[in-house]
Amino acid sequence: MVCREHTSNNIVNYQVPPQIPVCGPLIIRCATYATSRNATCAPHPSRTHSVAAAAMPPSGACCSHDHDCEAADCGPAYSLYKHIDQLHIRCLNEDVDGSCKNAFKAWAQRTQPTEHPLRSDPDDPELLLHIPFDGAVKLKAICVIGGSGGSAPSKMRAFINRDDLDFAGIASMAPLQEWDLQEDNNGSLEYPTQVAKFSGVHSIDLHFPSTFGSDQCEIHFVGLKGEFSERQRRAVEAVYEARPVPGDHQVPGDMQGTYWNVS
């Protein structure tokens, strides 16, 4: 298979390895090469040009890792799970309360079986996952491992820095970005964000409205790739008196009625 880049002077061909998963239209597979080091659209042997990023549409794009993740150690890049405020993760329409927390784990554990994966209500595949961080993050990509038998989510929509969203609210809201997902059982695909829009993120809501045919959505892993910044705000301890107590403010006898000239 060959990707084509239309330039001002000519058309450059790129040979795509046949083992690379299809991520939407072919032009998307080519364009993702310019947005991530892990994207795989191999240049044609006779060419060394990179593919123009402008060719990629704002949604639906994905990248495939072009290396052995264990050998290359993708773990540090997907370490934002350490900075999630675990106590306040929540998910609307989850079948088992609190199971949404099981979707966040170390990259090396992403394919390990989960006793209680995040599942939607058996008759309604829609999920709205709220993920708060304990600081500000710059989110660069998202990885999602879904269930089998058509239960994996087929679409993902993202909203940031909101803590009041529900299904009724997002029905009339445009997401900051959305992606058409692929069924992925081992985390070989990642979905790049438009990074300029995902800087200074304190929380993100991921909406999964549909599956690949199942009436119940199932998610085993959600990986978040990016950079973390420490929260700068610090708590200040202060003591206020509701009523002054004269005994707490006594002045030594030899100093009563005196003053200091500080001019």
mmCIF file of C-alpha atoms in Angstrom:
data_model
loop_
_atom_site.group_PDB
_atom_site.id
_atom_site.type_symbol
_atom_site.label_atom_id
_atom_site.label_comp_id
_atom_site.label_asym_id
_atom_site.label_seq_id
_atom_site.Cartn_x
_atom_site.Cartn_y
_atom_site.Cartn_z
ATOM 1 C CA MET A 1 0.000 0.000 0.000
ATOM 2 C CA VAL A 2 1.250 3.486 -0.815
ATOM 3 C CA CYS A 3 0.541 6.862 0.799
ATOM 4 C CA ARG A 4 0.696 9.955 -1.359
ATOM 5 C CA GLU A 5 1.782 13.436 -0.321
ATOM 6 C CA HIS A 6 0.774 16.260 -2.613
ATOM 7 C CA THR A 7 3.378 19.026 -2.493
ATOM 8 C CA SER A 8 3.652 22.223 -4.449
ATOM 9 C CA ASN A 9 6.100 20.634 -6.856
ATOM 10 C CA ASN A 10 5.313 16.968 -7.035
ATOM 11 C CA ILE A 11 3.641 13.932 -5.502
ATOM 12 C CA VAL A 12 5.751 11.906 -3.069
ATOM 13 C CA ASN A 13 4.900 8.239 -2.571
ATOM 14 C CA TYR A 14 5.294 6.413 0.750
ATOM 15 C CA GLN A 15 5.241 2.667 1.158
ATOM 16 C CA VAL A 16 3.088 1.546 4.109
ATOM 17 C CA PRO A 17 4.069 -1.738 5.779
ATOM 18 C CA PRO A 18 1.150 -4.168 5.409
ATOM 19 C CA GLN A 19 1.245 -5.142 9.102
ATOM 20 C CA ILE A 20 0.310 -1.641 10.240
ATOM 21 C CA PRO A 21 -3.342 -1.522 11.397
ATOM 22 C CA VAL A 22 -5.699 0.579 9.328
ATOM 23 C CA CYS A 23 -6.707 3.721 11.250
ATOM 24 C CA GLY A 24 -9.463 5.217 9.176
ATOM 25 C CA PRO A 25 -8.796 6.553 5.674
ATOM 26 C CA LEU A 26 -5.380 5.897 4.202
ATOM 27 C CA ILE A 27 -4.473 9.584 4.156
ATOM 28 C CA ILE A 28 -4.867 9.617 7.957
ATOM 29 C CA ARG A 29 -2.336 6.833 8.273
ATOM 30 C CA CYS A 30 0.124 8.894 6.291
ATOM 31 C CA ALA A 31 -0.508 12.139 8.111
ATOM 32 C CA THR A 32 -0.083 10.705 11.593
ATOM 33 C CA TYR A 33 3.605 10.218 10.823
ATOM 34 C CA ALA A 34 4.125 13.952 11.242
ATOM 35 C CA THR A 35 2.340 14.163 14.583
ATOM 36 C CA SER A 36 4.082 11.479 16.596
ATOM 37 C CA ARG A 37 7.441 9.760 16.685
ATOM 38 C CA ASN A 38 5.605 6.481 17.155
ATOM 39 C CA ALA A 39 3.448 6.849 14.057
ATOM 40 C CA THR A 40 4.260 4.463 11.271
ATOM 41 C CA CYS A 41 4.012 5.509 7.692
ATOM 42 C CA ALA A 42 7.316 4.363 6.280
ATOM 43 C CA PRO A 43 8.805 6.551 3.537
ATOM 44 C CA HIS A 44 9.232 5.064 0.120
ATOM 45 C CA PRO A 45 12.821 3.769 -0.291
ATOM 46 C CA SER A 46 13.540 6.404 -2.911
ATOM 47 C CA ARG A 47 12.285 9.295 -0.765
ATOM 48 C CA THR A 48 13.278 10.763 2.589
ATOM 49 C CA HIS A 49 10.631 13.463 2.981
ATOM 50 C CA SER A 50 8.240 13.518 5.943
ATOM 51 C CA VAL A 51 4.512 13.751 5.474
ATOM 52 C CA ALA A 52 2.867 17.144 5.887
ATOM 53 C CA ALA A 53 0.943 17.421 9.136
ATOM 54 C CA ALA A 54 -1.595 19.694 7.501
ATOM 55 C CA ALA A 55 -3.040 16.716 5.685
ATOM 56 C CA MET A 56 -4.374 15.209 8.895
ATOM 57 C CA PRO A 57 -7.967 16.001 9.854
ATOM 58 C CA PRO A 58 -8.608 17.107 13.441
ATOM 59 C CA SER A 59 -10.378 13.916 14.483
ATOM 60 C CA GLY A 60 -10.334 10.227 13.799
ATOM 61 C CA ALA A 61 -6.565 9.916 13.476
ATOM 62 C CA CYS A 62 -4.494 7.307 15.268
ATOM 63 C CA CYS A 63 -0.909 6.165 15.354
ATOM 64 C CA SER A 64 0.561 2.701 15.572
ATOM 65 C CA HIS A 65 3.687 2.032 17.589
ATOM 66 C CA ASP A 66 6.427 1.100 15.157
ATOM 67 C CA HIS A 67 8.615 -0.585 17.779
ATOM 68 C CA ASP A 68 8.580 -3.129 20.562
ATOM 69 C CA CYS A 69 7.149 -1.105 23.453
ATOM 70 C CA GLU A 70 8.738 -3.332 26.062
ATOM 71 C CA ALA A 71 12.201 -2.907 24.556
ATOM 72 C CA ALA A 72 11.738 0.817 23.919
ATOM 73 C CA ASP A 73 10.101 1.348 27.342
ATOM 74 C CA CYS A 74 6.986 3.376 26.604
ATOM 75 C CA GLY A 75 6.167 3.361 30.315
ATOM 76 C CA PRO A 76 7.620 6.785 31.222
ATOM 77 C CA ALA A 77 5.644 8.459 28.448
ATOM 78 C CA TYR A 78 2.425 6.918 29.785
ATOM 79 C CA SER A 79 3.048 7.753 33.462
ATOM 80 C CA LEU A 80 0.289 10.327 33.963
ATOM 81 C CA TYR A 81 -1.769 7.691 35.771
ATOM 82 C CA LYS A 82 0.462 8.408 38.788
ATOM 83 C CA HIS A 83 -0.886 11.951 38.901
ATOM 84 C CA ILE A 84 -4.585 11.097 38.786
ATOM 85 C CA ASP A 85 -6.628 11.992 41.868
ATOM 86 C CA GLN A 86 -7.819 8.412 42.369
ATOM 87 C CA LEU A 87 -10.354 9.250 45.083
ATOM 88 C CA HIS A 88 -12.324 11.480 42.744
ATOM 89 C CA ILE A 89 -12.405 9.425 39.538
ATOM 90 C CA ARG A 90 -15.999 8.755 38.614
ATOM 91 C CA CYS A 91 -17.986 7.382 35.705
ATOM 92 C CA LEU A 92 -21.616 7.798 34.771
ATOM 93 C CA ASN A 93 -23.506 4.640 33.783
ATOM 94 C CA GLU A 94 -20.860 2.212 35.043
ATOM 95 C CA ASP A 95 -22.292 -1.202 35.915
ATOM 96 C CA VAL A 96 -20.244 -1.619 39.121
ATOM 97 C CA ASP A 97 -19.605 1.492 41.204
ATOM 98 C CA GLY A 98 -15.920 2.346 41.376
ATOM 99 C CA SER A 99 -14.829 -0.066 38.646
ATOM 100 C CA CYS A 100 -13.700 2.908 36.544
ATOM 101 C CA LYS A 101 -10.605 3.205 38.755
ATOM 102 C CA ASN A 102 -9.397 -0.195 37.514
ATOM 103 C CA ALA A 103 -8.798 1.201 34.015
ATOM 104 C CA PHE A 104 -5.792 3.230 35.196
ATOM 105 C CA LYS A 105 -2.557 1.333 35.750
ATOM 106 C CA ALA A 106 1.069 1.172 34.711
ATOM 107 C CA TRP A 107 1.829 0.760 31.026
ATOM 108 C CA ALA A 108 3.537 -2.612 31.656
ATOM 109 C CA GLN A 109 0.300 -3.897 33.232
ATOM 110 C CA ARG A 110 -2.033 -2.698 30.481
ATOM 111 C CA THR A 111 -2.755 -6.177 29.063
ATOM 112 C CA GLN A 112 -3.011 -7.983 32.391
ATOM 113 C CA PRO A 113 -6.519 -9.337 33.088
ATOM 114 C CA THR A 114 -8.734 -7.076 35.154
ATOM 115 C CA GLU A 115 -11.105 -8.774 37.569
ATOM 116 C CA HIS A 116 -13.611 -5.936 37.358
ATOM 117 C CA PRO A 117 -13.066 -3.915 34.157
ATOM 118 C CA LEU A 118 -15.037 -0.778 33.532
ATOM 119 C CA ARG A 119 -18.370 -1.843 32.044
ATOM 120 C CA SER A 120 -21.454 0.152 31.205
ATOM 121 C CA ASP A 121 -24.989 -0.828 32.105
ATOM 122 C CA PRO A 122 -25.771 -4.076 30.210
ATOM 123 C CA ASP A 123 -28.416 -2.382 28.061
ATOM 124 C CA ASP A 124 -26.717 0.971 27.481
ATOM 125 C CA PRO A 125 -23.146 1.254 26.134
ATOM 126 C CA GLU A 126 -22.661 4.960 26.885
ATOM 127 C CA LEU A 127 -20.016 5.981 29.434
ATOM 128 C CA LEU A 128 -18.828 9.366 30.722
ATOM 129 C CA LEU A 129 -15.507 9.072 32.560
ATOM 130 C CA HIS A 130 -14.261 11.954 34.734
ATOM 131 C CA ILE A 131 -10.488 11.966 35.384
ATOM 132 C CA PRO A 132 -9.109 14.644 37.756
ATOM 133 C CA PHE A 133 -5.377 15.249 38.183
ATOM 134 C CA ASP A 134 -3.494 16.451 41.244
ATOM 135 C CA GLY A 135 -1.754 19.114 39.151
ATOM 136 C CA ALA A 136 -1.682 20.502 35.629
ATOM 137 C CA VAL A 137 -0.823 18.225 32.718
ATOM 138 C CA LYS A 138 -0.085 18.577 29.030
ATOM 139 C CA LEU A 139 -1.890 15.675 27.385
ATOM 140 C CA LYS A 140 -0.296 14.396 24.169
ATOM 141 C CA ALA A 141 -2.049 11.109 23.420
ATOM 142 C CA ILE A 142 -4.583 8.593 24.734
ATOM 143 C CA CYS A 143 -4.549 4.806 24.495
ATOM 144 C CA VAL A 144 -7.686 2.702 25.040
ATOM 145 C CA ILE A 145 -7.913 -1.078 25.363
ATOM 146 C CA GLY A 146 -11.483 -2.267 25.143
ATOM 147 C CA GLY A 147 -13.255 -5.569 25.554
ATOM 148 C CA SER A 148 -13.863 -8.292 22.993
ATOM 149 C CA GLY A 149 -16.983 -9.341 21.119
ATOM 150 C CA GLY A 150 -17.791 -5.846 19.895
ATOM 151 C CA SER A 151 -17.796 -4.347 23.411
ATOM 152 C CA ALA A 152 -14.849 -1.993 22.843
ATOM 153 C CA PRO A 153 -15.746 1.702 22.486
ATOM 154 C CA SER A 154 -15.900 2.896 18.879
ATOM 155 C CA LYS A 155 -15.770 6.649 19.513
ATOM 156 C CA MET A 156 -14.204 8.930 22.112
ATOM 157 C CA ARG A 157 -14.957 12.595 22.835
ATOM 158 C CA ALA A 158 -12.918 14.784 25.215
ATOM 159 C CA PHE A 159 -13.821 17.757 27.417
ATOM 160 C CA ILE A 160 -11.385 19.424 29.821
ATOM 161 C CA ASN A 161 -11.487 21.331 33.113
ATOM 162 C CA ARG A 162 -15.142 20.672 33.910
ATOM 163 C CA ASP A 163 -16.544 18.919 36.965
ATOM 164 C CA ASP A 164 -20.244 19.353 36.274
ATOM 165 C CA LEU A 165 -20.810 17.334 33.111
ATOM 166 C CA ASP A 166 -23.520 14.754 32.598
ATOM 167 C CA PHE A 167 -25.111 13.085 29.593
ATOM 168 C CA ALA A 168 -27.726 15.803 29.188
ATOM 169 C CA GLY A 169 -25.092 18.533 29.233
ATOM 170 C CA ILE A 170 -22.695 17.021 26.712
ATOM 171 C CA ALA A 171 -25.522 16.233 24.299
ATOM 172 C CA SER A 172 -25.502 19.888 23.220
ATOM 173 C CA MET A 173 -21.764 20.543 23.661
ATOM 174 C CA ALA A 174 -19.037 20.306 21.079
ATOM 175 C CA PRO A 175 -16.055 18.309 22.390
ATOM 176 C CA LEU A 176 -12.585 19.785 22.427
ATOM 177 C CA GLN A 177 -11.559 16.830 20.238
ATOM 178 C CA GLU A 178 -13.052 13.501 19.196
ATOM 179 C CA TRP A 179 -11.675 10.304 17.734
ATOM 180 C CA ASP A 180 -13.006 7.278 15.869
ATOM 181 C CA LEU A 181 -11.476 4.346 17.739
ATOM 182 C CA GLN A 182 -10.270 0.972 16.541
ATOM 183 C CA GLU A 183 -10.570 -2.344 18.363
ATOM 184 C CA ASP A 184 -7.217 -2.774 20.120
ATOM 185 C CA ASN A 185 -6.439 -5.608 22.531
ATOM 186 C CA ASN A 186 -2.812 -4.839 23.373
ATOM 187 C CA GLY A 187 -2.418 -1.064 23.350
ATOM 188 C CA SER A 188 -0.671 -0.889 19.994
ATOM 189 C CA LEU A 189 -2.616 2.221 18.961
ATOM 190 C CA GLU A 190 -2.530 5.704 20.416
ATOM 191 C CA TYR A 191 -4.727 8.691 19.602
ATOM 192 C CA PRO A 192 -2.788 11.981 19.452
ATOM 193 C CA THR A 193 -4.355 15.113 20.868
ATOM 194 C CA GLN A 194 -4.134 18.600 19.438
ATOM 195 C CA VAL A 195 -1.571 19.406 22.120
ATOM 196 C CA ALA A 196 -2.066 23.183 22.053
ATOM 197 C CA LYS A 197 -5.643 22.592 23.246
ATOM 198 C CA PHE A 198 -4.664 20.123 25.940
ATOM 199 C CA SER A 199 -2.194 22.190 27.981
ATOM 200 C CA GLY A 200 -2.999 23.230 31.538
ATOM 201 C CA VAL A 201 -5.414 20.330 31.984
ATOM 202 C CA HIS A 202 -6.581 19.771 35.562
ATOM 203 C CA SER A 203 -9.299 17.283 34.638
ATOM 204 C CA ILE A 204 -10.537 15.536 31.530
ATOM 205 C CA ASP A 205 -13.894 13.934 30.776
ATOM 206 C CA LEU A 206 -13.892 11.145 28.196
ATOM 207 C CA HIS A 207 -17.236 10.336 26.613
ATOM 208 C CA PHE A 208 -17.632 6.914 25.000
ATOM 209 C CA PRO A 209 -21.021 7.018 23.257
ATOM 210 C CA SER A 210 -20.958 3.736 21.312
ATOM 211 C CA THR A 211 -19.361 0.335 20.762
ATOM 212 C CA PHE A 212 -18.625 -1.980 17.848
ATOM 213 C CA GLY A 213 -22.033 -3.622 18.176
ATOM 214 C CA SER A 214 -22.416 -4.722 21.786
ATOM 215 C CA ASP A 215 -25.092 -3.290 24.070
ATOM 216 C CA GLN A 216 -22.499 -3.090 26.852
ATOM 217 C CA CYS A 217 -19.245 -1.152 26.641
ATOM 218 C CA GLU A 218 -16.137 -2.636 28.269
ATOM 219 C CA ILE A 219 -12.798 -0.877 28.898
ATOM 220 C CA HIS A 220 -9.727 -2.539 30.415
ATOM 221 C CA PHE A 221 -7.156 0.228 30.137
ATOM 222 C CA VAL A 222 -6.985 3.974 29.577
ATOM 223 C CA GLY A 223 -3.453 5.266 29.074
ATOM 224 C CA LEU A 224 -2.619 8.967 29.227
ATOM 225 C CA LYS A 225 0.582 10.193 27.601
ATOM 226 C CA GLY A 226 2.000 13.615 28.395
ATOM 227 C CA GLU A 227 3.786 15.845 30.872
ATOM 228 C CA PHE A 228 2.933 16.770 34.454
ATOM 229 C CA SER A 229 3.481 20.090 36.247
ATOM 230 C CA GLU A 230 3.399 20.392 40.025
ATOM 231 C CA ARG A 231 0.492 22.268 41.469
ATOM 232 C CA GLN A 232 1.771 25.649 42.675
ATOM 233 C CA ARG A 233 -0.933 26.459 45.187
ATOM 234 C CA ARG A 234 -0.098 25.756 48.831
ATOM 235 C CA ALA A 235 -2.384 25.608 51.839
ATOM 236 C CA VAL A 236 -1.915 28.387 54.431
ATOM 237 C CA GLU A 237 -2.721 27.744 58.081
ATOM 238 C CA ALA A 238 -4.191 30.771 59.877
ATOM 239 C CA VAL A 239 -5.875 31.333 63.252
ATOM 240 C CA TYR A 240 -8.659 33.894 63.615
ATOM 241 C CA GLU A 241 -10.157 35.154 66.889
ATOM 242 C CA ALA A 242 -13.914 35.402 67.019
ATOM 243 C CA ARG A 243 -13.595 37.611 70.121
ATOM 244 C CA PRO A 244 -10.406 39.165 71.573
ATOM 245 C CA VAL A 245 -9.354 37.766 74.934
ATOM 246 C CA PRO A 246 -7.492 40.489 76.947
ATOM 247 C CA GLY A 247 -5.566 37.916 78.935
ATOM 248 C CA ASP A 248 -3.916 36.673 75.741
ATOM 249 C CA HIS A 249 -2.505 40.133 74.976
ATOM 250 C CA GLN A 250 -1.035 41.317 78.289
ATOM 251 C CA VAL A 251 1.850 43.794 78.246
ATOM 252 C CA PRO A 252 4.572 43.588 80.921
ATOM 253 C CA GLY A 253 4.029 46.157 83.714
ATOM 254 C CA ASP A 254 7.194 48.110 83.074
ATOM 255 C CA MET A 255 6.215 48.565 79.431
ATOM 256 C CA GLN A 256 2.623 49.705 79.944
ATOM 257 C CA GLY A 257 1.964 53.230 78.666
ATOM 258 C CA THR A 258 5.222 53.390 76.719
ATOM 259 C CA TYR A 259 5.731 53.669 73.008
ATOM 260 C CA TRP A 260 8.494 53.466 70.422
ATOM 261 C CA ASN A 261 9.353 56.169 68.000
ATOM 262 C CA VAL A 262 10.029 54.415 64.696
ATOM 263 C CA SER A 263 10.346 57.540 62.557
#
